[in-house]
Coordinates of C-alpha atoms in Angstrom, one line a residue:
M50 CA 60.5 49.6 -0.5
S51 CA 62.8 50.2 -3.2
Y52 CA 62.5 54.2 -4.8
T53 CA 63.1 55.2 -8.1
G54 CA 63.9 57.4 -8.9
P55 CA 72.9 77.5 -4.0
G56 CA 77.6 90.2 0.1
F57 CA 78.0 91.8 -2.5
E58 CA 76.9 95.6 -2.1
P59 CA 77.6 97.6 -5.2
P60 CA 79.8 100.6 -4.1
H61 CA 77.8 104.0 -3.7
P62 CA 78.9 106.4 -6.4
R63 CA 81.1 109.0 -4.9
R64 CA 80.5 113.0 -5.2
S65 CA 83.2 114.4 -7.0
R66 CA 86.3 115.8 -5.3
L67 CA 86.3 118.2 -7.9
R68 CA 83.3 120.3 -7.2
R69 CA 84.8 122.7 -4.5
P70 CA 88.1 123.0 -5.9
L71 CA 86.6 123.9 -9.3
T72 CA 84.1 126.1 -8.0
V73 CA 86.6 128.2 -5.9
A74 CA 88.9 128.5 -9.1
V75 CA 86.4 129.8 -11.3
A76 CA 84.7 132.1 -8.6
A77 CA 88.4 133.6 -8.0
L78 CA 88.9 133.9 -12.1
V79 CA 85.5 135.0 -13.3
P80 CA 84.3 138.0 -11.1
G81 CA 80.4 138.2 -10.1
A82 CA 78.8 136.1 -8.0
L83 CA 75.8 135.1 -10.5
L84 CA 78.5 133.8 -12.9
G85 CA 80.3 131.7 -10.1
W86 CA 77.0 129.9 -9.3
V87 CA 76.3 129.1 -12.8
V88 CA 79.6 127.7 -13.3
Y89 CA 79.6 125.8 -10.1
E90 CA 76.2 124.3 -10.9
A91 CA 77.6 123.2 -14.2
V92 CA 80.4 121.4 -12.8
G93 CA 78.6 119.9 -10.0
G94 CA 76.0 118.5 -12.2
S95 CA 79.0 116.3 -13.8
G96 CA 79.7 114.2 -10.5
G97 CA 77.6 111.4 -11.3
A98 CA 74.0 110.4 -11.0
A99 CA 72.3 109.8 -7.8
V100 CA 71.4 106.7 -6.6
S101 CA 67.8 105.9 -4.9
S102 CA 68.2 104.6 -1.0
S103 CA 65.9 102.1 -2.2
A104 CA 68.2 100.7 -4.7
V105 CA 70.9 99.6 -2.8
R106 CA 70.5 97.8 0.7
T107 CA 72.7 97.9 3.8
P108 CA 73.7 94.3 5.1
A109 CA 71.1 95.3 8.1
E110 CA 68.5 96.2 5.7
T111 CA 68.8 92.7 4.1
A112 CA 68.9 90.9 7.3
S113 CA 65.9 92.8 8.3
R114 CA 64.1 91.4 5.7
A115 CA 65.0 88.1 6.6
A116 CA 63.7 88.7 10.0
S117 CA 60.9 86.0 11.2
S118 CA 57.5 87.1 12.7
P119 CA 57.3 88.2 16.0
A120 CA 55.7 84.9 17.5
A121 CA 58.3 82.6 16.1
P122 CA 62.0 83.5 15.8
S123 CA 63.6 81.5 12.7
P124 CA 67.3 81.0 12.1
S125 CA 69.5 83.6 10.3
D126 CA 69.8 81.9 7.4
D127 CA 66.4 81.5 6.0
R128 CA 65.8 83.3 2.6
K129 CA 63.7 86.3 1.9
V130 CA 62.5 86.8 -1.4
P131 CA 60.7 89.6 -2.6
N132 CA 57.5 89.4 -4.1
P133 CA 57.6 87.0 -7.0
E134 CA 55.7 89.4 -9.4
A135 CA 58.5 91.8 -9.0
S136 CA 61.4 89.3 -9.1
A137 CA 60.1 87.0 -12.2
T138 CA 62.7 86.1 -14.2
A139 CA 62.2 83.8 -17.6
P140 CA 63.5 80.4 -16.7
A141 CA 66.7 79.1 -17.7
S142 CA 66.7 76.9 -20.8
G143 CA 67.3 73.2 -19.5
P144 CA 66.0 70.0 -19.6
L145 CA 62.7 70.8 -17.7
S146 CA 62.1 73.7 -20.2
G147 CA 58.3 74.2 -21.1
K148 CA 57.5 72.2 -17.5
V149 CA 55.5 74.0 -15.0
V150 CA 56.1 73.0 -11.4
V151 CA 53.9 74.5 -8.7
I152 CA 55.6 74.7 -4.8
D153 CA 53.0 75.0 -2.1
P154 CA 54.8 76.3 1.1
G155 CA 52.7 74.9 4.1
H156 CA 51.0 77.4 6.0
N157 CA 51.9 81.1 6.0
P158 CA 53.7 83.1 9.0
G159 CA 50.4 85.6 8.8
N160 CA 48.0 83.1 9.9
F161 CA 48.6 83.4 13.5
Q162 CA 47.3 86.8 13.2
H163 CA 44.2 85.8 11.4
T164 CA 42.7 82.7 13.1
A165 CA 38.9 83.9 12.4
E166 CA 39.8 83.8 8.8
I167 CA 41.7 80.3 8.9
N168 CA 39.6 78.8 11.0
R169 CA 36.5 79.3 8.6
T170 CA 35.7 75.8 6.9
V171 CA 35.9 75.4 3.1
D172 CA 34.6 71.9 1.1
I173 CA 37.4 69.2 0.3
G174 CA 35.0 66.5 -1.1
T175 CA 35.2 64.1 1.6
G176 CA 33.7 66.7 4.1
R177 CA 34.8 70.5 5.2
K178 CA 38.2 71.3 6.8
E179 CA 39.5 74.3 8.5
C180 CA 40.8 76.9 5.7
D181 CA 44.5 76.6 7.0
T182 CA 46.2 76.2 10.0
T183 CA 48.9 77.9 11.5
G184 CA 51.1 74.8 11.6
T185 CA 53.5 73.5 14.0
S186 CA 56.9 74.9 15.4
T187 CA 59.8 73.3 17.4
N188 CA 60.2 73.8 20.9
D189 CA 62.5 76.7 20.6
G190 CA 59.7 78.4 18.2
Y191 CA 60.8 77.9 15.0
I192 CA 57.4 77.8 13.1
E193 CA 56.7 75.2 10.4
A194 CA 55.6 78.2 7.9
R195 CA 58.9 79.9 8.3
F196 CA 60.6 76.6 7.3
T197 CA 58.2 75.8 4.6
L198 CA 59.0 79.3 2.6
D199 CA 62.8 78.8 3.0
V200 CA 63.2 75.2 1.4
S201 CA 60.2 76.3 -1.4
R202 CA 62.5 79.2 -2.2
R203 CA 65.6 77.1 -2.4
L204 CA 63.5 74.8 -4.7
R205 CA 62.4 77.4 -6.9
E206 CA 65.8 78.1 -7.4
L207 CA 67.0 74.7 -8.1
L208 CA 64.0 74.0 -10.5
Q209 CA 64.1 77.2 -12.7
A210 CA 67.9 76.5 -12.8
Q211 CA 66.8 73.2 -14.5
G212 CA 64.6 75.3 -17.0
A213 CA 61.0 74.6 -15.3
T214 CA 58.4 77.3 -14.8
V215 CA 58.0 77.7 -11.1
E216 CA 55.2 79.2 -9.4
L217 CA 54.4 79.3 -5.4
T218 CA 51.0 79.3 -3.9
Q219 CA 52.1 82.1 -1.8
D220 CA 55.3 83.9 -1.0
E221 CA 54.7 85.9 2.2
D222 CA 53.1 88.2 -0.4
R223 CA 49.6 87.8 1.2
A224 CA 48.0 88.0 5.0
F225 CA 47.2 84.7 5.1
G226 CA 46.4 81.4 3.5
P227 CA 45.6 80.9 1.0
C228 CA 43.0 78.0 2.2
I229 CA 43.5 74.3 1.1
D230 CA 40.8 74.8 -1.7
E231 CA 42.6 77.6 -3.2
R232 CA 46.0 76.0 -3.1
A233 CA 44.7 73.5 -5.2
R234 CA 43.1 75.2 -7.8
I235 CA 46.3 77.2 -8.2
G236 CA 48.0 73.9 -9.1
N237 CA 45.1 73.2 -11.2
A238 CA 44.8 76.5 -13.1
A239 CA 48.9 76.5 -13.9
K240 CA 48.3 73.1 -15.5
A241 CA 51.3 72.3 -13.6
D242 CA 53.2 69.0 -14.7
A243 CA 54.0 68.5 -10.6
V244 CA 53.1 70.3 -7.6
V245 CA 54.4 69.2 -3.9
S246 CA 53.3 71.3 -0.8
V247 CA 56.3 71.2 1.4
H248 CA 55.7 70.8 5.3
A249 CA 57.2 69.4 8.6
D250 CA 55.1 67.3 11.0
G251 CA 54.4 68.0 14.6
S252 CA 54.3 64.6 16.1
G253 CA 55.2 63.6 19.5
A254 CA 58.8 63.8 20.6
G255 CA 61.1 60.5 19.6
N256 CA 59.1 60.1 16.6
R257 CA 61.5 60.7 13.6
G258 CA 62.0 60.9 9.7
F259 CA 60.2 61.9 6.8
H260 CA 57.0 60.8 4.7
V261 CA 55.5 61.9 1.3
I262 CA 51.8 61.8 1.8
L263 CA 49.8 60.6 -1.7
P264 CA 46.1 61.2 -2.7
A265 CA 43.7 58.6 -2.3
A266 CA 41.4 57.6 -4.9
V267 CA 38.6 60.0 -4.0
S268 CA 35.2 60.6 -6.3
Q269 CA 32.9 62.4 -3.9
G270 CA 31.9 66.1 -4.7
A271 CA 34.1 68.6 -6.1
A272 CA 36.9 65.9 -5.4
D273 CA 37.7 63.1 -8.1
T274 CA 41.5 62.2 -7.7
R275 CA 41.0 59.0 -9.5
D276 CA 43.4 60.2 -12.9
I277 CA 46.0 61.7 -10.8
V278 CA 46.6 58.6 -8.4
A279 CA 49.2 56.6 -10.1
P280 CA 51.3 59.8 -11.6
S281 CA 51.1 61.1 -8.0
R282 CA 52.5 58.0 -6.8
E283 CA 55.1 57.8 -9.0
L284 CA 56.2 61.6 -8.1
G285 CA 56.0 60.7 -4.3
E286 CA 58.2 57.5 -4.9
R287 CA 61.1 59.2 -6.4
I288 CA 60.7 62.4 -4.1
A289 CA 61.1 59.8 -1.4
G290 CA 64.2 58.1 -2.9
S291 CA 66.3 61.3 -3.5
F292 CA 65.3 62.5 -0.3
V293 CA 66.7 59.7 1.3
R294 CA 69.9 59.8 -0.9
V295 CA 70.6 63.5 -0.8
T296 CA 69.5 64.1 3.0
G297 CA 70.5 60.9 5.0
S298 CA 67.1 60.8 6.9
A299 CA 65.6 58.0 7.2
P300 CA 61.7 57.4 6.2
S301 CA 59.2 57.9 9.3
D302 CA 59.2 55.5 12.1
Y303 CA 56.0 56.3 13.1
V304 CA 53.8 56.2 10.0
G305 CA 54.2 54.4 6.6
N306 CA 55.5 51.1 7.7
G307 CA 59.3 52.1 7.0
T308 CA 58.1 53.1 3.5
G309 CA 58.1 56.8 3.6
L310 CA 54.9 56.5 1.8
V311 CA 51.2 57.3 3.3
T312 CA 47.9 57.6 1.2
R313 CA 45.3 60.0 2.6
D314 CA 41.9 61.0 1.7
D315 CA 41.2 63.6 4.0
L316 CA 43.6 66.6 2.6
G317 CA 41.8 69.2 0.5
G318 CA 45.1 70.0 -1.2
L319 CA 45.0 66.5 -2.4
N320 CA 41.4 65.6 -3.0
L321 CA 40.5 68.7 -5.0
S322 CA 43.8 68.3 -7.3
T323 CA 43.6 67.4 -10.9
V324 CA 47.4 67.5 -12.0
P325 CA 49.8 65.3 -9.9
K326 CA 50.4 66.1 -6.5
V327 CA 51.8 65.0 -3.3
F328 CA 52.8 66.5 0.3
I329 CA 56.2 66.0 1.9
E330 CA 56.4 66.3 5.7
C331 CA 60.6 66.7 5.7
G332 CA 60.8 65.7 9.6
N333 CA 59.0 66.2 13.0
M334 CA 59.6 69.4 14.3
R335 CA 58.7 68.1 18.0
D336 CA 61.6 65.7 17.9
S337 CA 64.8 67.5 19.1
K338 CA 67.3 65.4 16.6
D339 CA 64.8 66.4 13.6
A340 CA 64.4 69.9 15.0
A341 CA 68.2 70.4 14.7
L342 CA 68.4 69.4 10.9
L343 CA 65.0 71.3 10.5
T344 CA 66.5 74.3 11.7
S345 CA 69.8 74.3 9.5
G346 CA 70.3 76.0 6.5
A347 CA 72.7 73.3 5.3
W348 CA 70.2 70.8 5.9
R349 CA 67.2 72.7 4.2
Q350 CA 69.5 73.3 1.1
K351 CA 69.6 69.5 1.1
A352 CA 66.0 69.1 1.5
A353 CA 65.0 71.5 -1.4
Q354 CA 68.1 69.2 -3.3
G355 CA 66.4 66.0 -2.5
I356 CA 62.8 67.3 -3.6
S357 CA 64.3 68.6 -6.6
E358 CA 66.0 65.5 -8.0
G359 CA 62.9 63.8 -7.3
I360 CA 60.7 66.0 -9.3
V361 CA 63.2 66.4 -12.0
S362 CA 63.5 62.4 -12.2
F363 CA 59.6 62.3 -12.2
L364 CA 59.3 65.0 -15.3
R365 CA 61.9 63.3 -17.2
G366 CA 60.7 59.9 -16.8

């Protein structure tokens, strides 16, 4: 079908080289140890303010902050971003000023250590489902949760540059989760104009391509998606179209009949949403050719760009 549709380390302040010569000179000219000491302190104190060791990170420290979880090493170009509450900045002015976008990085790198918590079930309207899962990984151990965080952080930068207010459902700032029902509530509470849940698939080897998952019309229990089905489809179509154009990836050859669009009623993150929302499976981690793309920082930037352009197109109408 037709779719519509981004190492500088600041120098450490130098201690004044004049401290010792001036101290010696003063001590020689002014008799008395006490007076010499006083002058030493006065001269030494003007050498510049000290810099906290936490204010400047070495390259090694910066790299260590981007390290993957022990169970799943990730490529070195994953973007590590501090707690969003500590790094939040006012959105830039731009075409998306006043718009709110929630990005939902699928899974959480910490889920591996909290299987009991993520295995408990929650109500998704059409039934009950696990709070969350660990996600999939490439054959070489690059986990989906690392992939989704990296793409989501890149996507946040791009959307903020357009003026949008952007919120992530998690930014590795919690031990596990959140559960799928809470992920939906975060978007609802933000009154988001668009929500995108970022994933990568774990299908069989040989299956390739991306697909966007749309909410089905559900009205059962706590779920009622009837008002968001149409705008969510438009959001999904625009993302799919821009994803093809920017990444060069083809729509999935194993689901969606070549359209890159799939409708489902069994995902709590969609069923419980009251705002336009879609999932995107950016590729199949279990296929070696797709995995080569997913583990490339350059390609992940393209993926973020493709998703971003689709969101911008949707929000601008």
